[in-house]
GROMACS .gro file of C-alpha atoms in nm:
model
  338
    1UNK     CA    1  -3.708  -0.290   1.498
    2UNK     CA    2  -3.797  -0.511   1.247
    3UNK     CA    3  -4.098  -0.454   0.934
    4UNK     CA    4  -4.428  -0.633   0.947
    5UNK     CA    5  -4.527  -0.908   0.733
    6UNK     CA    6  -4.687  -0.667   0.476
    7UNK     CA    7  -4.363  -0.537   0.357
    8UNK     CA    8  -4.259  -0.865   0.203
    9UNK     CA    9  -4.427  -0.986  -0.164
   10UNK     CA   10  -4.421  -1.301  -0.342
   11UNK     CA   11  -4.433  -1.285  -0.720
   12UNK     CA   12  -4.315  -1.646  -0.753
   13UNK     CA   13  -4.299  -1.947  -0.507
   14UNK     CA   14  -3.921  -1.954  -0.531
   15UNK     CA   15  -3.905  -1.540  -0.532
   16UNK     CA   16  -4.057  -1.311  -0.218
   17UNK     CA   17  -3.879  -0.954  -0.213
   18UNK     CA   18  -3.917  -0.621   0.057
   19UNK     CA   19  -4.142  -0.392  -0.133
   20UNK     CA   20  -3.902  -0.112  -0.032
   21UNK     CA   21  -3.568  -0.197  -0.254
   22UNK     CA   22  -3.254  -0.048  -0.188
   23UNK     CA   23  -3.104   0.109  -0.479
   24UNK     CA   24  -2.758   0.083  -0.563
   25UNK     CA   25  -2.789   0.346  -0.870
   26UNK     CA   26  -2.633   0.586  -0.554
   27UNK     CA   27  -2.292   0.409  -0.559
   28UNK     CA   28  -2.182   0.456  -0.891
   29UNK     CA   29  -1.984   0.751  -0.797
   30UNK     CA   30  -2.249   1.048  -0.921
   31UNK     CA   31  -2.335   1.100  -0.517
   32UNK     CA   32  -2.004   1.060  -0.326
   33UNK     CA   33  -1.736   0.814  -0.332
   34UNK     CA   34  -1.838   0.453  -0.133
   35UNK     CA   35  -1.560   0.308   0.049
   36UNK     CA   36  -1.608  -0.098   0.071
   37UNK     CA   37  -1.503  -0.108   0.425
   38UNK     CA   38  -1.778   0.089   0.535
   39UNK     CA   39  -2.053   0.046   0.260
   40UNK     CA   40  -2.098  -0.389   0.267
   41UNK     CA   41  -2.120  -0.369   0.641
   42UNK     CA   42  -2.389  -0.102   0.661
   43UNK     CA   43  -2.573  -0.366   0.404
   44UNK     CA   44  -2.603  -0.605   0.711
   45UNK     CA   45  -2.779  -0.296   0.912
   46UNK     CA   46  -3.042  -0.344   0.628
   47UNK     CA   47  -3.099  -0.714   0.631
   48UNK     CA   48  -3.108  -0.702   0.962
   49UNK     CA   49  -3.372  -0.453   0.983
   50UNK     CA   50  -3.568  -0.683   0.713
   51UNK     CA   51  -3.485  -0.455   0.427
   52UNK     CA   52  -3.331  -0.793   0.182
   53UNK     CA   53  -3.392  -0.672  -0.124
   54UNK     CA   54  -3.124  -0.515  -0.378
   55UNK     CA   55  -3.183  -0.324  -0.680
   56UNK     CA   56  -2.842  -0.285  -0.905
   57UNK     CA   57  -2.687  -0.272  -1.268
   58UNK     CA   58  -2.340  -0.381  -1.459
   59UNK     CA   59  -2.333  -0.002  -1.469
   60UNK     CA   60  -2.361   0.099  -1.126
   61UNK     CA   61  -1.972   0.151  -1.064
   62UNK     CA   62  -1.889  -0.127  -0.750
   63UNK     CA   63  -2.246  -0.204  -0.716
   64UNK     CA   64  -2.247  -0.600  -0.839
   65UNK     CA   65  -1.900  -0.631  -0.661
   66UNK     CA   66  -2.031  -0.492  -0.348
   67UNK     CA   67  -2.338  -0.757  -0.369
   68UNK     CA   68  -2.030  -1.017  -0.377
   69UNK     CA   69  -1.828  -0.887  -0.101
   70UNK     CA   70  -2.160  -0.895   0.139
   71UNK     CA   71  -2.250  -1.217   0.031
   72UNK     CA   72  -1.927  -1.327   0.095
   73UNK     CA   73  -1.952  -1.141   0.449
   74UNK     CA   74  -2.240  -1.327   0.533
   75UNK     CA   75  -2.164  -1.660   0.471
   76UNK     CA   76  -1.804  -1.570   0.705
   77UNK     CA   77  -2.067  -1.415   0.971
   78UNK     CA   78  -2.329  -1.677   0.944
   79UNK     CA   79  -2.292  -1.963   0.702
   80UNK     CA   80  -2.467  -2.058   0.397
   81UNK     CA   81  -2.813  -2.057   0.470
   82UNK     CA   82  -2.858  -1.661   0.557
   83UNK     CA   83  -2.765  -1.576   0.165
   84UNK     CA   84  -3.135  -1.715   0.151
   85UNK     CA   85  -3.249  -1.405   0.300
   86UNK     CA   86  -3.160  -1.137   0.072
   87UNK     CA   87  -3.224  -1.082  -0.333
   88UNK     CA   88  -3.020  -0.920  -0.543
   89UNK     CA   89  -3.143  -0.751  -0.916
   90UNK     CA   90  -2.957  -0.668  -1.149
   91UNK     CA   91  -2.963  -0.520  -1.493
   92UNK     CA   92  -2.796  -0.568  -1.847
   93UNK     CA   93  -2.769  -0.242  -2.056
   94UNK     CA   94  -2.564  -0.325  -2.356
   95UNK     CA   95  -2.501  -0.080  -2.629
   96UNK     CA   96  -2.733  -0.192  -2.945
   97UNK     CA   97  -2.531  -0.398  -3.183
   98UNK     CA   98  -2.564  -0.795  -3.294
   99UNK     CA   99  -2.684  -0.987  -3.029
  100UNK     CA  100  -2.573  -1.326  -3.013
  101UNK     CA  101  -2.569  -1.596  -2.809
  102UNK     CA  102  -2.215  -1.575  -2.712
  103UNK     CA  103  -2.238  -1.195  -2.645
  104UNK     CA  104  -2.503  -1.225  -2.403
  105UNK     CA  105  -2.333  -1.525  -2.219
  106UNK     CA  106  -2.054  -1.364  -2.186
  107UNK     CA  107  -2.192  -1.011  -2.083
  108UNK     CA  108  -2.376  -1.219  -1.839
  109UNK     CA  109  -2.090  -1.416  -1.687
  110UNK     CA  110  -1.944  -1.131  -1.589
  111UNK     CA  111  -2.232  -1.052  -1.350
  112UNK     CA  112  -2.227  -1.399  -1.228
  113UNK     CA  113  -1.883  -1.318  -1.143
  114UNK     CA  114  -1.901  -1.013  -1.006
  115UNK     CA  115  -2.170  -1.116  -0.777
  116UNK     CA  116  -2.027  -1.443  -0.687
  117UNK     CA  117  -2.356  -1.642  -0.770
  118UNK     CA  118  -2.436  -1.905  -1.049
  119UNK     CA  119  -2.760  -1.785  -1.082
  120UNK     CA  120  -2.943  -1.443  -1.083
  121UNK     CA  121  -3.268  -1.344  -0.890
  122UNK     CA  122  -3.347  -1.131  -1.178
  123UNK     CA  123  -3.191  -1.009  -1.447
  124UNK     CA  124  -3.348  -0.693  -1.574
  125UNK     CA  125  -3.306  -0.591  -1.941
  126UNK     CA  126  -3.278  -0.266  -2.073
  127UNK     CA  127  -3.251  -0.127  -2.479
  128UNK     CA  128  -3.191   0.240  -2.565
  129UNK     CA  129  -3.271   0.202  -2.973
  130UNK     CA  130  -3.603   0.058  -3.049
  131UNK     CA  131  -3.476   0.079  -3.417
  132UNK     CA  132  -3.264  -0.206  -3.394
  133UNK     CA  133  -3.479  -0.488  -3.312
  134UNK     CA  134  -3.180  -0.700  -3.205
  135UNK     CA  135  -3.312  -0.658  -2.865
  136UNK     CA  136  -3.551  -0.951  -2.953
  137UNK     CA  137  -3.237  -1.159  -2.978
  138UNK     CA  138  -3.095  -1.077  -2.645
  139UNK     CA  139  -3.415  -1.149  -2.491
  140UNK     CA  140  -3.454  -1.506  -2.640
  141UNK     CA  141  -3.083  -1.596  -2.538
  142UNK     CA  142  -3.176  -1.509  -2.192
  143UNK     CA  143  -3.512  -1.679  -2.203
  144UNK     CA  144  -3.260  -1.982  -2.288
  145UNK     CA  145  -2.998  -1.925  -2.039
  146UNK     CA  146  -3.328  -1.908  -1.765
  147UNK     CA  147  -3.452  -2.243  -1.905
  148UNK     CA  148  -3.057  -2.340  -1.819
  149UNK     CA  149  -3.099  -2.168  -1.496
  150UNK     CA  150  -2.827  -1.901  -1.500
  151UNK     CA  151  -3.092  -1.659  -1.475
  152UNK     CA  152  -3.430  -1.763  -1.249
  153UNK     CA  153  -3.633  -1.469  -1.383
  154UNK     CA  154  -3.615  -1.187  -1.665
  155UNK     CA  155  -3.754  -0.879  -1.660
  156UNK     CA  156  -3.709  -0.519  -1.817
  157UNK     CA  157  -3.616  -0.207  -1.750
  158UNK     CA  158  -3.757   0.082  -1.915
  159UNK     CA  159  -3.966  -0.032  -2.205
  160UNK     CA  160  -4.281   0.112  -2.314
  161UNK     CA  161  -4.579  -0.079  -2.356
  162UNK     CA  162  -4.542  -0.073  -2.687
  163UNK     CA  163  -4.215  -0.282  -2.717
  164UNK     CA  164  -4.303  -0.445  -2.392
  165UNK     CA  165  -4.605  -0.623  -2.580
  166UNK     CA  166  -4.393  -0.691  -2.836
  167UNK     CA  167  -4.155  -0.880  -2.625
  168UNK     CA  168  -4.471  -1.050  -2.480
  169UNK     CA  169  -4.603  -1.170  -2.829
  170UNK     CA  170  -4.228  -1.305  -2.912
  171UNK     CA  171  -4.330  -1.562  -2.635
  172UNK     CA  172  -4.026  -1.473  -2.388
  173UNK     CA  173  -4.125  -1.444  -2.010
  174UNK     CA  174  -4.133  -1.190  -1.830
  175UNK     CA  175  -4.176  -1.107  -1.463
  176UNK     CA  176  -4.155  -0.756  -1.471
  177UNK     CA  177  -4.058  -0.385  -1.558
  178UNK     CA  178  -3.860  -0.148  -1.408
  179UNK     CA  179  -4.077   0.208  -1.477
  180UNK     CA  180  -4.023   0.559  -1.371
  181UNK     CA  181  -4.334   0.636  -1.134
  182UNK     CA  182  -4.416   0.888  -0.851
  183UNK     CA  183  -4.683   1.100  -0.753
  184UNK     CA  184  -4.519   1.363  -1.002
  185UNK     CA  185  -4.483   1.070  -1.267
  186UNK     CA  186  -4.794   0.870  -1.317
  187UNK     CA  187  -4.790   0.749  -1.623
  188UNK     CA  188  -4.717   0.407  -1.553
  189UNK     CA  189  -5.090   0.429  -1.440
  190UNK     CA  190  -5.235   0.537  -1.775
  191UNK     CA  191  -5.135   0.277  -2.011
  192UNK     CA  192  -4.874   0.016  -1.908
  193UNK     CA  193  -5.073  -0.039  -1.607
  194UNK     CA  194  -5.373  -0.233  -1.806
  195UNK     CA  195  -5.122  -0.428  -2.032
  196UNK     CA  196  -4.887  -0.560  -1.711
  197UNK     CA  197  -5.194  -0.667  -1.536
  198UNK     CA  198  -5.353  -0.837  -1.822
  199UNK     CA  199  -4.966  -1.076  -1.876
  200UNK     CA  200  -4.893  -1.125  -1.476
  201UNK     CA  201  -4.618  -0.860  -1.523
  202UNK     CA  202  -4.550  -0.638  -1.205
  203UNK     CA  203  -4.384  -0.304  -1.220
  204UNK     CA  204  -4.073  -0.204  -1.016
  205UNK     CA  205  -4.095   0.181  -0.946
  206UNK     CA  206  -3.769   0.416  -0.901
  207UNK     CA  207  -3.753   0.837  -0.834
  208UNK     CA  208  -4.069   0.775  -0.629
  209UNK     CA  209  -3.880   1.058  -0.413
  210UNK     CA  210  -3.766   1.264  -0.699
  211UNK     CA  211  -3.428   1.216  -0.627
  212UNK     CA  212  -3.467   1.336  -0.279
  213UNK     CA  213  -3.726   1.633  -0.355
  214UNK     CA  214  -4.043   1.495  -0.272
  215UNK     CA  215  -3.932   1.571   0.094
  216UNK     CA  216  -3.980   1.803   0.387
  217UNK     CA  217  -3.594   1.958   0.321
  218UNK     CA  218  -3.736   2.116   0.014
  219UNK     CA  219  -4.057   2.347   0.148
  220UNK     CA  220  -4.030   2.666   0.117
  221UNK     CA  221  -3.718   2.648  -0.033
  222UNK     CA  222  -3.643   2.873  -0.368
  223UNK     CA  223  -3.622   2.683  -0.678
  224UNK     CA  224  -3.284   2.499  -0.719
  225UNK     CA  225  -3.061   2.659  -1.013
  226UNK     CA  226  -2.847   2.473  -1.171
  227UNK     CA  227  -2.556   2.545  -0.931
  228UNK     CA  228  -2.775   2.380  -0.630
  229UNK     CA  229  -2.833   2.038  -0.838
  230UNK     CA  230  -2.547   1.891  -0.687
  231UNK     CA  231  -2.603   1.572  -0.866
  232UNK     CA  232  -2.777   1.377  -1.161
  233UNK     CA  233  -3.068   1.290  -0.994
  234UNK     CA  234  -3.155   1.646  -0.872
  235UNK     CA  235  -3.085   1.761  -1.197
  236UNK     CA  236  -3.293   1.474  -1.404
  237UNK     CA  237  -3.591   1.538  -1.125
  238UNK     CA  238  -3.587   1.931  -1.146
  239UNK     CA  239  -3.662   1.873  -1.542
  240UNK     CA  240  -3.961   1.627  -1.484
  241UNK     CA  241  -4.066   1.882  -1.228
  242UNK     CA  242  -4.075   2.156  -1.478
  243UNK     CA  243  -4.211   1.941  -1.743
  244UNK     CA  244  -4.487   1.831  -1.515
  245UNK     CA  245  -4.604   2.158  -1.351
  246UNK     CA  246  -4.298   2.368  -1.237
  247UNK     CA  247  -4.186   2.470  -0.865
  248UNK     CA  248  -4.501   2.670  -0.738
  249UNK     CA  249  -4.713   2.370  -0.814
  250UNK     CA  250  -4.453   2.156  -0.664
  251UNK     CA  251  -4.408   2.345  -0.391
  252UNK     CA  252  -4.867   2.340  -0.350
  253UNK     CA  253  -4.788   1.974  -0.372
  254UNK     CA  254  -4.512   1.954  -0.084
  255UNK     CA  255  -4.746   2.139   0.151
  256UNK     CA  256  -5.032   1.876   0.099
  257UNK     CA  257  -4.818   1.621   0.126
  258UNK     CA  258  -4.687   1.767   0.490
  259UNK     CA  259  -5.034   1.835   0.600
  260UNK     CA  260  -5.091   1.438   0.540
  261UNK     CA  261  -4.775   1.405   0.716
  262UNK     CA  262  -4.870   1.525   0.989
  263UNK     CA  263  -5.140   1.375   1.037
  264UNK     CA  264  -5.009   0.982   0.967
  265UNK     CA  265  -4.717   1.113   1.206
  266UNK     CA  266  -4.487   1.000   0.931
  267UNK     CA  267  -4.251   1.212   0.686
  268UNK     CA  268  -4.332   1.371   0.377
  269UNK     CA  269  -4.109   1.089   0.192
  270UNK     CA  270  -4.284   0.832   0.372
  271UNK     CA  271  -4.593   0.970   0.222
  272UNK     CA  272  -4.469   0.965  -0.189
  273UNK     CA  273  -4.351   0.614  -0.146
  274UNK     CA  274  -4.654   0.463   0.041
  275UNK     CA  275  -4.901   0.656  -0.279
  276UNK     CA  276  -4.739   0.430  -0.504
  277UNK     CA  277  -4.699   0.059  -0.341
  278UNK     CA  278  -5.054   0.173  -0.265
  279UNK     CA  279  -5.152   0.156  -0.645
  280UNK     CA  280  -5.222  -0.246  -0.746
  281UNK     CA  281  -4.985  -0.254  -1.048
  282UNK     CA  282  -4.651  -0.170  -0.818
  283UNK     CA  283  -4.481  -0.447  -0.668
  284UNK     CA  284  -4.198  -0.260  -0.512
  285UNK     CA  285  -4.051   0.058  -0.491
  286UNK     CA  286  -3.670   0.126  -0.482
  287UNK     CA  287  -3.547   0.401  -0.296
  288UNK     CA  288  -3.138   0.496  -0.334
  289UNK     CA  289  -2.933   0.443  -0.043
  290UNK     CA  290  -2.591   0.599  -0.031
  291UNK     CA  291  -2.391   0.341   0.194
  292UNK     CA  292  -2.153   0.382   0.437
  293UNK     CA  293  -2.276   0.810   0.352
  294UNK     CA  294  -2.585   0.850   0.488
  295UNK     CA  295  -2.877   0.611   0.514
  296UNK     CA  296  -3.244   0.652   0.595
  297UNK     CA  297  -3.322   0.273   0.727
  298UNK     CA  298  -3.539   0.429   1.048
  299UNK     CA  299  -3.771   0.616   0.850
  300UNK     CA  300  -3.812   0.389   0.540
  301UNK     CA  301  -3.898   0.113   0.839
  302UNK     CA  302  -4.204   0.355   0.922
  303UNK     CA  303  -4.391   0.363   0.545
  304UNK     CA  304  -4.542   0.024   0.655
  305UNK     CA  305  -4.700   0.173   0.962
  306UNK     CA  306  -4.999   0.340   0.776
  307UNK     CA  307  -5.239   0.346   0.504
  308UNK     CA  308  -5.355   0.644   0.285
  309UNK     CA  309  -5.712   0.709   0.309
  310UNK     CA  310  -5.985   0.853   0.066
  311UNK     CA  311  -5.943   1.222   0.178
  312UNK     CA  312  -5.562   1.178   0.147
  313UNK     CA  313  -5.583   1.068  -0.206
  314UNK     CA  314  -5.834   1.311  -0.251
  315UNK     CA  315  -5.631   1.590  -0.164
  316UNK     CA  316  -5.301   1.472  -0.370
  317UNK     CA  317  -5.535   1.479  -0.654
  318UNK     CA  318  -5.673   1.760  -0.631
  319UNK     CA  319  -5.296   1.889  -0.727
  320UNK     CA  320  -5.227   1.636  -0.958
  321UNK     CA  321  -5.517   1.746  -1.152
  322UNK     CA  322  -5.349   2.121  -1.221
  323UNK     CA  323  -5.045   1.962  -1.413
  324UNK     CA  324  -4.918   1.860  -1.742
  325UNK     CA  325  -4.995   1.519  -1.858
  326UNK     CA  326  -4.640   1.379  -1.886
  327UNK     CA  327  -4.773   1.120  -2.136
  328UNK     CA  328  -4.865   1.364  -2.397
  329UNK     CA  329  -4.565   1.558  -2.371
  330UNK     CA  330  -4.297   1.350  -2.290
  331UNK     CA  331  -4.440   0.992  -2.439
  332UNK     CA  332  -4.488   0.619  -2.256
  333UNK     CA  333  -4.242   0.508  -2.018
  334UNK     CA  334  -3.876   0.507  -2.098
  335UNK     CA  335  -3.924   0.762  -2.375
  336UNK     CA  336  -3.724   1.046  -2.199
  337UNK     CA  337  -3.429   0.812  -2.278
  338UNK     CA  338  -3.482   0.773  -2.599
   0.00000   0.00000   0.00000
């Protein structure tokens, strides 16, 4: 088994990913405890399969150290040259405060470290008080350190378009944004989109499964109280669900997305994550993977075997068009966190 040729993007000539990214947010301890021993070698099942791309955070418990280890695995396995196959992103999320030059080194040596590299794929930025503006500052010291190469490209995670063309106008490059954005959340579509296409900026999109929801495991199923939300991303999901329609609609929405299921031969989750690398704006989508717990490598491979057609997206809409328009009542991207 290994995926096609269409899988794999390049946004740079030194930078191709695997629009399906594995997320690391998974092993930060939320979902079950990851054990090394079993976790960095079910990371080789995953290059192996073609799957090289790695979406992670200083935050993410063990996740930059586990990016170390199975770097270090490969290069014991087979040499120097395979680390060329895989891509690792990470992300900075400092508390606001002064930002200057020798805080951000220093915050970003430690991911160096941590990851055993001298240089990052991408370092993604993210800022949860738009009131200080010291964010500005941390941007330009990275768009330094790149020039330096420590970091070979910078990109965001979470901003609205708002600050985002802000950060644009303040002349500091970036690649791209790391957005919320799934059939249930679409407004990445509605105003960022535009902006990011206009400045060569690409989006990265996570919950594209809702935390596991948009899935067949859920039809039919009651509504999940808050003693079934075993975990923070059932629990964040459940609240965009109610903010965007509630459970009935959701569960209207499941049902389409089976019938088109069916008829692709393909899972329901297959389904949510093709809708959005479908849409122009999306480079990649990450979807969590709980190493060395469970892992869904078989079925992610198949989201590249099919293409959504005009009565699919016809149908998705038509239930799309019943619910709440998250950008009136929650705000641009990244404003649930603020």
């Amino acid at each position: 088994m290994a995926l096609p040729e269409s899988a794999y993007l390049e946004l740079t000539p030194e930078l191709s990913i695997c629009r399906i990214i594995n997320g690391m947010w998974q092993v930060a301890g939320h979902h079950g405890l990851i054990d090394p021993k079993l976790a960095v070698p079910e990371m080789l099942q995953y290059l192996d399969v073609g799957f090289t791309t790695w979406d992670l955070a200083d935050h993410y418990g063990p996740a930059e150290d586990l990016v170390g280890q199975f770097r270090r695995l490969l290069v014991q396995e087979r040499g120097e040259l395979a680390l060329a196959q895989m891509q690792a992103f990470t992300k900075w999320v400092p508390r606001p405060g002064r930002m200057t030059r020798k805080v951000v080194e220093q915050n970003l040596k430690v991911s160096l470290d941590r990851m055993g590299v001298v240089s990052l794929d991408l370092l993604q930025f993210h800022w949860w008080e738009y009131r200080d503006p010291s964010y500005l500052d941390a941007l330009k010291h990275l768009a330094d350190l790149k020039t330096e190469g420590k970091i070979k490209n910078l990109g965001l995670t979470n901003f609205d378009t708002e600050h985002l063309q802000l950060v644009i106008e303040a002349g500091i490059p970036i690649l791209s944004n790391q957005v919320q954005c799934s059939i249930i959340d679409r407004r990445p579509f509605m105003k960022m989109a535009a902006f990011c296409q206009e400045h060569n900026i690409v989006l990265f999109a996570y919950g594209t499964l809702c935390g596991g929801l948009l899935s067949d495991r859920y039809i039919g199923m009651s509504e999940l109280g808050q003693s079934r939300l075993s975990d923070p991303s059932l629990q964040k999901y459940m609240m965009m669900i109610h903010e965007w329609g509630g459970w009935r609609l959701f569960q209207e929405l499941l049902l389409v997305l089976k019938s088109i299921a069916q008829k692709h031969g393909v899972s329901i989750a297959n389904i949510a994550v093709r809708y959005i690398l479908e849409q122009p704006i999306i480079a990649g989508a990450i979807v969590g993977t709980r190493l060395g717990i469970s892992e869904h490598i078989v079925d992610n491979s198949r989201i590249f075997d099919f293409k959504l057609d005009a009565d699919d997206y016809k149908r998705i809409a038509s239930v799309v068009a019943k619910s709440t328009d998250l950008l009136q009542s929650i705000g641009d991207c990244g404003d649930e966190y603020r």
